[in-house]
Short mmCIF file of C-alpha atoms in Angstrom, two decimals:
data_model
loop_
_atom_site.label_atom_id
_atom_site.label_comp_id
_atom_site.label_asym_id
_atom_site.label_seq_id
_atom_site.Cartn_x
_atom_site.Cartn_y
_atom_site.Cartn_z
CA MET A 1089 128.37 124.91 87.16
CA SER A 1090 126.48 127.40 89.13
CA HIS A 1091 126.64 128.02 92.80
CA PHE A 1092 125.05 130.47 94.99
CA LYS A 1093 125.72 133.60 96.86
CA SER A 1094 125.15 136.40 99.54
CA LEU A 1095 122.89 138.40 102.18
CA LEU A 1096 120.83 141.33 104.00
CA SER A 1097 120.08 144.88 105.18
CA ILE A 1098 118.10 145.27 108.41
CA LEU A 1099 117.74 148.01 111.01
CA LEU A 1100 119.73 147.29 114.18
CA ILE A 1101 117.94 147.13 117.52
CA ALA A 1102 119.44 147.11 120.98
CA LEU A 1103 120.40 143.58 121.91
CA SER A 1104 122.67 142.02 124.40
CA ALA A 1105 125.97 141.25 122.71
CA VAL A 1106 125.88 137.51 123.24
CA ASN A 1107 122.78 135.61 124.36
CA ALA A 1108 121.88 131.98 124.75
CA SER A 1109 119.20 131.12 122.22
CA PRO A 1110 115.51 131.25 123.22
CA LEU A 1111 114.65 129.49 119.94
CA ARG A 1112 113.94 125.79 120.15
CA ARG A 1113 112.87 123.07 117.82
CA ASP A 1114 109.10 122.63 118.20
CA ALA A 1115 105.89 122.25 116.21
CA SER A 1116 106.32 125.67 114.58
CA MET A 1117 109.59 124.64 112.92
CA ALA A 1118 110.33 122.43 109.92
CA ASN A 1119 113.36 121.27 107.98
CA LEU A 1120 114.39 121.17 104.33
CA ARG A 1121 117.40 119.08 103.36
CA PHE A 1122 119.71 119.86 100.48
CA ALA A 1123 122.63 118.16 98.78
CA ALA A 1124 126.10 119.52 98.02
CA ARG A 1125 127.67 119.03 94.59
CA LEU A 1126 131.32 119.83 93.91
CA ASN A 1127 131.81 121.22 90.41
CA ALA A 1128 135.27 122.73 90.65
CA ARG A 1129 136.69 120.98 87.59
CA ASN A 1130 134.00 122.55 85.43
CA ALA A 1131 134.50 126.06 86.80
CA THR A 1132 135.44 128.85 84.45
CA LEU A 1133 137.22 130.68 87.29
CA SER A 1134 139.34 129.43 90.16
CA ILE A 1135 137.52 129.19 93.48
CA ALA A 1136 139.37 132.20 94.88
CA ASP A 1137 138.76 134.30 91.78
CA ALA A 1138 135.07 133.37 91.61
CA ASP A 1139 134.56 134.14 95.30
CA ARG A 1140 136.47 137.41 95.07
CA ALA A 1141 134.49 138.57 92.02
CA ARG A 1142 131.29 137.75 93.85
CA ILE A 1143 132.40 139.70 96.93
CA GLN A 1144 133.29 142.73 94.82
CA ALA A 1145 129.81 142.64 93.29
CA MET A 1146 128.30 142.40 96.78
CA VAL A 1147 130.28 145.41 97.98
CA HIS A 1148 129.04 147.38 94.98
CA ALA A 1149 125.45 146.27 95.54
CA GLY A 1150 125.62 146.95 99.28
CA SER A 1151 126.83 150.48 98.76
CA LYS A 1152 123.79 151.28 96.62
CA SER A 1153 121.17 148.96 98.17
CA LYS A 1154 119.25 151.73 99.89
CA ARG A 1155 118.68 153.59 96.63
CA ALA A 1156 115.33 153.03 95.00
CA GLY A 1157 115.41 150.70 92.05
CA SER A 1158 118.55 148.82 93.03
CA SER A 1159 118.46 145.07 92.55
CA SER A 1160 120.10 142.08 94.13
CA VAL A 1161 123.56 141.68 92.62
CA SER A 1162 126.07 138.97 93.33
CA ILE A 1163 128.38 136.59 91.51
CA ILE A 1164 127.60 132.95 90.93
CA ASN A 1165 130.37 130.83 92.41
CA ASN A 1166 131.12 127.95 90.05
CA VAL A 1167 132.51 125.57 92.65
CA VAL A 1168 129.94 124.06 94.99
CA ASP A 1169 126.21 123.79 94.39
CA TYR A 1170 123.80 123.33 97.29
CA VAL A 1171 120.62 122.02 95.69
CA ALA A 1172 117.16 121.41 97.16
CA GLN A 1173 114.19 119.75 95.52
CA VAL A 1174 111.26 122.19 95.61
CA GLY A 1175 107.71 121.67 94.37
CA VAL A 1176 105.82 124.41 92.51
CA GLY A 1177 102.12 124.29 91.62
CA SER A 1178 99.35 121.83 92.53
CA PRO A 1179 99.88 119.09 91.68
CA ALA A 1180 103.49 120.08 92.24
CA THR A 1181 106.25 119.84 89.68
CA GLU A 1182 109.62 119.31 91.36
CA TYR A 1183 112.50 121.61 90.49
CA SER A 1184 116.17 121.52 91.49
CA LEU A 1185 116.92 124.92 93.02
CA LEU A 1186 120.14 126.39 94.35
CA VAL A 1187 119.87 127.24 98.04
CA ASP A 1188 120.90 130.90 98.26
CA THR A 1189 121.23 132.88 101.44
CA GLY A 1190 122.53 135.86 99.51
CA SER A 1191 119.61 136.62 97.24
CA SER A 1192 115.91 136.63 97.93
CA ASN A 1193 113.94 136.02 94.74
CA THR A 1194 112.76 132.46 94.19
CA TRP A 1195 112.57 131.56 90.52
CA ILE A 1196 112.48 128.62 88.12
CA GLY A 1197 112.81 127.90 84.41
CA ALA A 1198 116.57 127.86 83.83
CA ALA A 1199 116.49 124.19 82.79
CA ASN A 1200 113.06 122.62 83.08
CA PRO A 1201 110.19 124.86 81.96
CA TYR A 1202 107.50 126.09 84.33
CA LYS A 1203 104.30 124.01 84.29
CA PRO A 1204 101.34 126.21 85.30
CA THR A 1205 98.51 124.55 87.23
CA ASN A 1206 95.21 125.78 88.63
CA THR A 1207 97.11 127.51 91.47
CA SER A 1208 99.22 129.62 89.07
CA VAL A 1209 98.49 133.34 88.81
CA ASP A 1210 100.33 135.54 86.31
CA THR A 1211 100.64 138.97 87.95
CA GLY A 1212 101.60 140.65 84.68
CA ASP A 1213 104.76 142.06 86.27
CA THR A 1214 108.26 141.41 84.98
CA VAL A 1215 111.25 140.16 86.99
CA PHE A 1216 114.94 140.78 86.46
CA VAL A 1217 117.82 139.82 88.76
CA SER A 1218 121.52 140.03 87.92
CA TYR A 1219 124.04 137.86 89.76
CA GLY A 1220 127.17 139.26 88.14
CA SER A 1221 128.21 136.21 86.12
CA GLY A 1222 124.62 135.22 85.48
CA GLU A 1223 121.13 136.65 85.40
CA PHE A 1224 117.54 135.87 84.62
CA SER A 1225 114.54 137.79 83.35
CA GLY A 1226 110.93 136.78 82.96
CA GLU A 1227 107.48 137.12 84.50
CA GLU A 1228 106.24 137.06 88.08
CA TYR A 1229 103.71 134.43 89.07
CA LEU A 1230 102.03 133.66 92.37
CA ASP A 1231 101.89 129.94 93.03
CA THR A 1232 101.99 127.23 95.67
CA VAL A 1233 105.57 126.38 96.72
CA THR A 1234 106.17 123.12 98.58
CA LEU A 1235 109.46 122.94 100.48
CA SER A 1236 108.40 119.88 102.48
CA SER A 1237 105.17 118.34 103.74
CA ASP A 1238 105.28 120.81 106.65
CA LEU A 1239 106.31 123.81 104.55
CA VAL A 1240 103.67 124.57 101.93
CA ILE A 1241 103.28 128.23 100.91
CA THR A 1242 100.27 129.41 98.90
CA GLY A 1243 100.48 132.57 96.81
CA GLN A 1244 104.29 132.73 96.84
CA SER A 1245 105.92 135.12 94.39
CA ILE A 1246 108.12 133.24 91.94
CA GLY A 1247 109.98 134.36 88.88
CA VAL A 1248 109.48 132.34 85.72
CA ALA A 1249 112.52 132.74 83.50
CA LYS A 1250 112.11 133.55 79.84
CA ARG A 1251 115.83 134.13 79.60
CA SER A 1252 118.69 133.09 81.87
CA TYR A 1253 122.39 132.36 81.70
CA GLY A 1254 125.05 131.17 84.13
CA PHE A 1255 122.89 128.38 85.57
CA ASN A 1256 123.80 124.86 84.50
CA ASN A 1257 122.03 121.67 85.59
CA VAL A 1258 119.70 123.56 87.94
CA ASP A 1259 116.25 125.01 87.42
CA GLY A 1260 116.69 128.26 89.36
CA ILE A 1261 117.14 129.61 92.87
CA LEU A 1262 115.45 129.25 96.23
CA GLY A 1263 116.06 132.77 97.58
CA ILE A 1264 116.26 132.71 101.36
CA GLY A 1265 118.27 135.89 101.83
CA PRO A 1266 117.23 139.33 103.05
CA THR A 1267 113.96 140.79 101.89
CA ASP A 1268 115.56 144.17 101.12
CA LEU A 1269 117.51 142.54 98.29
CA THR A 1270 114.26 142.13 96.33
CA GLN A 1271 113.92 145.90 96.02
CA GLY A 1272 113.60 146.83 92.36
CA THR A 1273 113.62 143.27 91.04
CA VAL A 1274 109.90 143.10 90.14
CA SER A 1275 108.17 145.81 88.11
CA ASN A 1276 105.49 147.86 89.89
CA VAL A 1277 106.45 146.26 93.21
CA GLY A 1278 108.58 147.48 96.11
CA LEU A 1279 109.73 144.63 98.32
CA VAL A 1280 108.77 141.06 97.45
CA PRO A 1281 107.99 138.75 100.41
CA THR A 1282 110.46 135.86 100.50
CA VAL A 1283 109.57 132.27 101.28
CA THR A 1284 110.69 132.86 104.87
CA ASP A 1285 108.54 136.00 105.12
CA ASN A 1286 105.48 134.12 103.93
CA LEU A 1287 106.07 131.09 106.14
CA PHE A 1288 106.06 133.46 109.10
CA SER A 1289 103.17 135.70 108.02
CA LYS A 1290 100.97 132.67 107.34
CA GLY A 1291 101.73 131.21 110.77
CA ILE A 1292 103.53 128.15 109.42
CA ILE A 1293 106.61 129.02 111.50
CA GLY A 1294 106.51 130.80 114.84
CA THR A 1295 109.65 132.94 114.42
CA GLU A 1296 111.15 134.47 111.30
CA ALA A 1297 114.48 132.77 111.73
CA LEU A 1298 116.47 130.33 109.64
CA GLY A 1299 118.99 127.81 110.92
CA ILE A 1300 121.55 126.53 108.43
CA PHE A 1301 123.72 123.45 108.71
CA PHE A 1302 126.41 123.08 106.07
CA PRO A 1303 128.58 119.98 106.55
CA PRO A 1304 132.14 120.36 105.24
CA ILE A 1305 132.61 119.34 101.62
CA SER A 1306 134.78 116.38 102.59
CA ALA A 1307 132.13 115.03 104.96
CA ASN A 1308 129.78 114.13 102.08
CA GLY A 1309 126.85 114.95 104.34
CA THR A 1310 123.43 116.44 103.72
CA GLY A 1311 122.83 120.10 104.53
CA GLU A 1312 119.73 121.27 106.32
CA LEU A 1313 117.65 124.44 106.48
CA THR A 1314 115.47 124.83 109.57
CA PHE A 1315 112.71 127.37 109.11
CA GLY A 1316 111.44 128.92 112.35
CA GLY A 1317 114.49 128.42 114.54
CA TYR A 1318 117.36 125.97 114.66
CA ASP A 1319 117.88 122.23 114.89
CA SER A 1320 119.55 121.42 118.20
CA SER A 1321 120.36 117.91 116.98
CA LYS A 1322 122.93 119.51 114.66
CA THR A 1323 124.64 121.62 117.35
CA THR A 1324 127.03 120.73 120.16
CA SER A 1325 126.71 124.01 122.06
CA SER A 1326 124.14 126.68 122.77
CA VAL A 1327 123.62 129.31 120.08
CA ASN A 1328 125.29 132.62 120.87
CA TYR A 1329 123.80 135.67 119.18
CA VAL A 1330 125.48 138.88 118.05
CA PRO A 1331 123.86 142.11 116.82
CA LEU A 1332 124.11 143.13 113.21
CA THR A 1333 126.68 145.75 112.28
CA THR A 1334 125.69 149.32 111.44
CA THR A 1335 128.73 149.80 109.19
CA SER A 1336 128.05 150.07 105.46
CA PRO A 1337 128.25 148.25 103.10
CA ALA A 1338 128.40 145.17 105.36
CA SER A 1339 125.15 146.35 106.99
CA SER A 1340 123.34 145.60 103.73
CA TYR A 1341 123.85 141.89 104.36
CA TRP A 1342 124.13 139.62 107.40
CA GLY A 1343 126.95 141.83 108.63
CA ILE A 1344 128.70 141.64 111.99
CA ASP A 1345 131.70 143.19 113.74
CA GLN A 1346 134.65 140.97 114.62
CA SER A 1347 138.41 140.83 115.01
CA ILE A 1348 140.66 138.00 113.87
CA ALA A 1349 143.74 136.54 115.53
CA TYR A 1350 146.25 134.01 114.30
CA GLY A 1351 147.71 132.27 117.30
CA ASN A 1352 148.33 135.00 119.86
CA SER A 1353 148.61 137.83 117.32
CA THR A 1354 145.74 140.00 116.12
CA ILE A 1355 145.87 140.26 112.34
CA LEU A 1356 142.60 142.17 111.90
CA SER A 1357 141.32 144.65 114.48
CA GLU A 1358 137.57 144.78 115.12
CA THR A 1359 135.84 145.76 111.91
CA ALA A 1360 132.78 145.01 109.82
CA GLY A 1361 132.24 142.15 107.42
CA ILE A 1362 129.64 139.52 106.64
CA VAL A 1363 128.64 135.95 107.36
CA ASP A 1364 128.02 134.27 104.01
CA THR A 1365 127.36 130.59 103.66
CA GLY A 1366 127.54 131.09 99.89
CA THR A 1367 131.24 131.92 99.91
CA THR A 1368 133.49 128.88 99.62
CA LEU A 1369 136.57 130.31 101.33
CA ILE A 1370 137.45 132.65 104.22
CA PHE A 1371 138.27 136.11 102.88
CA ILE A 1372 140.07 138.79 104.87
CA ALA A 1373 141.37 142.29 104.12
CA THR A 1374 144.66 142.46 102.22
CA ASP A 1375 146.71 143.78 105.14
CA ALA A 1376 145.43 140.97 107.39
CA PHE A 1377 145.96 138.42 104.63
CA ASN A 1378 149.59 139.48 104.23
CA GLN A 1379 150.14 139.02 107.97
CA TYR A 1380 148.54 135.58 107.85
CA LYS A 1381 150.63 134.59 104.83
CA SER A 1382 153.83 135.71 106.55
CA ALA A 1383 152.97 134.01 109.86
CA THR A 1384 152.16 130.68 108.23
CA GLY A 1385 155.07 130.81 105.79
CA ALA A 1386 152.69 130.06 102.94
CA THR A 1387 153.37 130.78 99.28
CA MET A 1388 150.84 131.56 96.58
CA ASP A 1389 150.18 128.66 94.23
CA GLN A 1390 149.48 130.06 90.78
CA ASN A 1391 147.69 126.94 89.54
CA THR A 1392 144.94 127.07 92.17
CA GLY A 1393 145.02 130.65 93.45
CA PHE A 1394 145.34 129.22 96.98
CA LEU A 1395 148.01 129.70 99.59
CA MET A 1396 150.12 126.54 99.87
CA ILE A 1397 152.13 125.23 102.83
CA THR A 1398 154.49 122.32 103.43
CA SER A 1399 153.87 119.41 105.78
CA ASP A 1400 156.30 120.93 108.28
CA GLN A 1401 154.44 124.25 108.14
CA TYR A 1402 151.13 122.46 108.61
CA ALA A 1403 152.51 120.79 111.75
CA LYS A 1404 153.19 124.28 113.14
CA LEU A 1405 149.93 125.85 111.98
CA GLN A 1406 148.17 127.77 114.78
CA THR A 1407 144.50 128.41 115.43
CA LEU A 1408 142.71 131.15 113.50
CA THR A 1409 140.27 132.80 115.90
CA PHE A 1410 137.27 134.99 115.14
CA ASN A 1411 136.44 137.18 118.14
CA ILE A 1412 132.80 138.24 117.97
CA SER A 1413 131.11 140.21 120.76
CA GLY A 1414 133.22 138.63 123.46
CA SER A 1415 133.04 135.06 122.17
CA SER A 1416 135.80 133.22 120.32
CA TYR A 1417 135.26 130.91 117.37
CA ASP A 1418 138.30 128.84 116.46
CA LEU A 1419 139.32 127.39 113.14
CA THR A 1420 141.68 124.54 113.89
CA PRO A 1421 144.58 123.74 111.55
CA ASP A 1422 142.42 121.05 109.89
CA ALA A 1423 139.65 123.61 109.35
CA GLN A 1424 142.09 126.01 107.67
CA ILE A 1425 143.02 123.67 104.82
CA TRP A 1426 141.19 122.67 101.68
CA PRO A 1427 140.00 119.02 101.78
CA ARG A 1428 143.00 117.11 100.46
CA SER A 1429 140.82 114.50 98.78
CA PHE A 1430 139.56 117.29 96.49
CA ASN A 1431 142.94 118.85 95.66
CA THR A 1432 142.82 117.73 92.05
CA GLU A 1433 139.32 119.16 91.69
CA ILE A 1434 140.78 122.66 92.08
CA GLY A 1435 143.70 122.00 89.75
CA GLY A 1436 146.13 121.23 92.53
CA SER A 1437 148.45 118.38 93.43
CA SER A 1438 147.06 115.50 95.49
CA SER A 1439 150.10 115.67 97.78
CA SER A 1440 149.97 119.42 98.47
CA ILE A 1441 148.34 121.32 101.35
CA TYR A 1442 146.27 124.38 100.48
CA LEU A 1443 144.89 127.00 102.90
CA ILE A 1444 141.32 128.24 102.61
CA VAL A 1445 142.11 131.81 103.75
CA ALA A 1446 142.17 134.24 100.83
CA ASP A 1447 142.72 137.93 100.04
CA ILE A 1448 139.52 139.98 99.77
CA GLY A 1449 141.32 142.44 97.49
CA SER A 1450 141.34 145.65 99.56
CA ASN A 1451 142.86 146.86 102.82
CA SER A 1452 140.87 147.02 106.05
CA GLY A 1453 138.70 150.05 106.66
CA SER A 1454 136.38 149.59 103.68
CA GLY A 1455 133.36 148.59 105.78
CA PHE A 1456 133.52 145.13 104.21
CA ASP A 1457 136.75 143.63 105.55
CA PHE A 1458 135.99 139.92 105.84
CA VAL A 1459 133.67 137.21 104.65
CA ASN A 1460 133.17 134.24 106.93
CA GLY A 1461 132.56 131.44 104.48
CA TYR A 1462 133.68 127.80 104.65
CA GLN A 1463 131.44 127.07 107.62
CA ARG A 1464 132.52 124.88 110.52
CA PHE A 1465 129.78 126.41 112.67
CA TYR A 1466 126.00 126.25 112.67
CA SER A 1467 124.48 129.61 111.72
CA VAL A 1468 121.12 131.15 112.64
CA PHE A 1469 119.84 134.17 110.72
CA ASP A 1470 117.19 135.77 112.91
CA THR A 1471 115.08 138.41 111.16
CA THR A 1472 112.66 138.78 114.08
CA ASP A 1473 115.36 139.92 116.51
CA HIS A 1474 117.83 141.34 113.93
CA ARG A 1475 120.83 139.19 114.82
CA VAL A 1476 123.04 136.29 113.79
CA GLY A 1477 123.75 133.26 115.95
CA PHE A 1478 126.55 130.70 115.98
CA ALA A 1479 126.99 127.28 117.55
CA THR A 1480 129.54 124.50 117.30
CA THR A 1481 128.78 121.25 115.49
CA SER A 1482 130.36 117.82 115.44
CA TYR A 1483 132.49 119.07 112.53
CA THR A 1484 133.89 122.19 114.26
CA ASP A 1485 136.97 120.44 115.66
CA ALA A 1486 136.92 117.35 113.49
CA VAL A 1487 140.01 116.14 111.64
CA ILE A 1488 138.63 115.31 108.22
CA ASN A 1489 140.81 117.20 105.75
#
């Protein structure tokens, strides 16, 4: 089954390194819930391989994203789908769309066909977006998009697929990633305003920011997008913000600078990478990965592509810490392992313990040395102030795996 993907290029402005959030939940904010679906048994690639292929495509796309005519490129991860019900037209037809923070075109037609209404306008332009292991092509329409009763966008650009592959049991994508990733995707058009852009420009939300709450897979919870800020009912701390990195190719996405420590030892010195809620695992540069593997005593399990540890090694597992602009974000031992109740879904043994830290496939120094997936933290992607924010949630330190 299909999944979703990756993120943005923005100019950096001078910010304080870590700030308490001025954004609050108020009348100019609204939520959209989405559901998680685990599809690992139907995947054509292992989770690690699918994620790694996607990351390699992102690195390639990021290195060329500032060239005219480049398009959004990423790999569909065939493991976990995050699906929202979105209305298009008036009266609205509801479509099941993948929530994607790593691409920015919203489109439909992969499964259920588009039903034009009196709000539909065919622009005459064509649309094409490649996602590495999938793609779609078709026509651009302007139409009313209903995310919720509080989030109704008139004249939103949508792609209507005439041809698509790599998308099973979904109708398309809700693209909530960076606007720059739409460059070159629609004929005769430069950048295409995203749903977030239009919510802000039409005054529906007061700040062009997006809060994202992804409960862990094992929690069986409902995810939530908050347009216009963040939902404080989902956080257990203030939101700390960090400036975007200027290092390419991470700067083409929601890229930040961070270092990583395992226990008391630094395994990755401060470097650039990205925050990507579309990546299932935590990926780190090969040299850091080898240090982590050695320190944990893990071995590579060929059936799953995951690192595997024994019960005794799990009892000794230390905290994995992401140091970002002076703040520390800890992954507890429980947060470092794949949910055991889903071991068989990835082709593993129900009695084994698998780590969710994986090899990105290249040594540090590439400008794309980590991907912070597998979220145990609330994330805020703030376009207005060109920054990313993090907060703890009730799941950050929970023992659920």
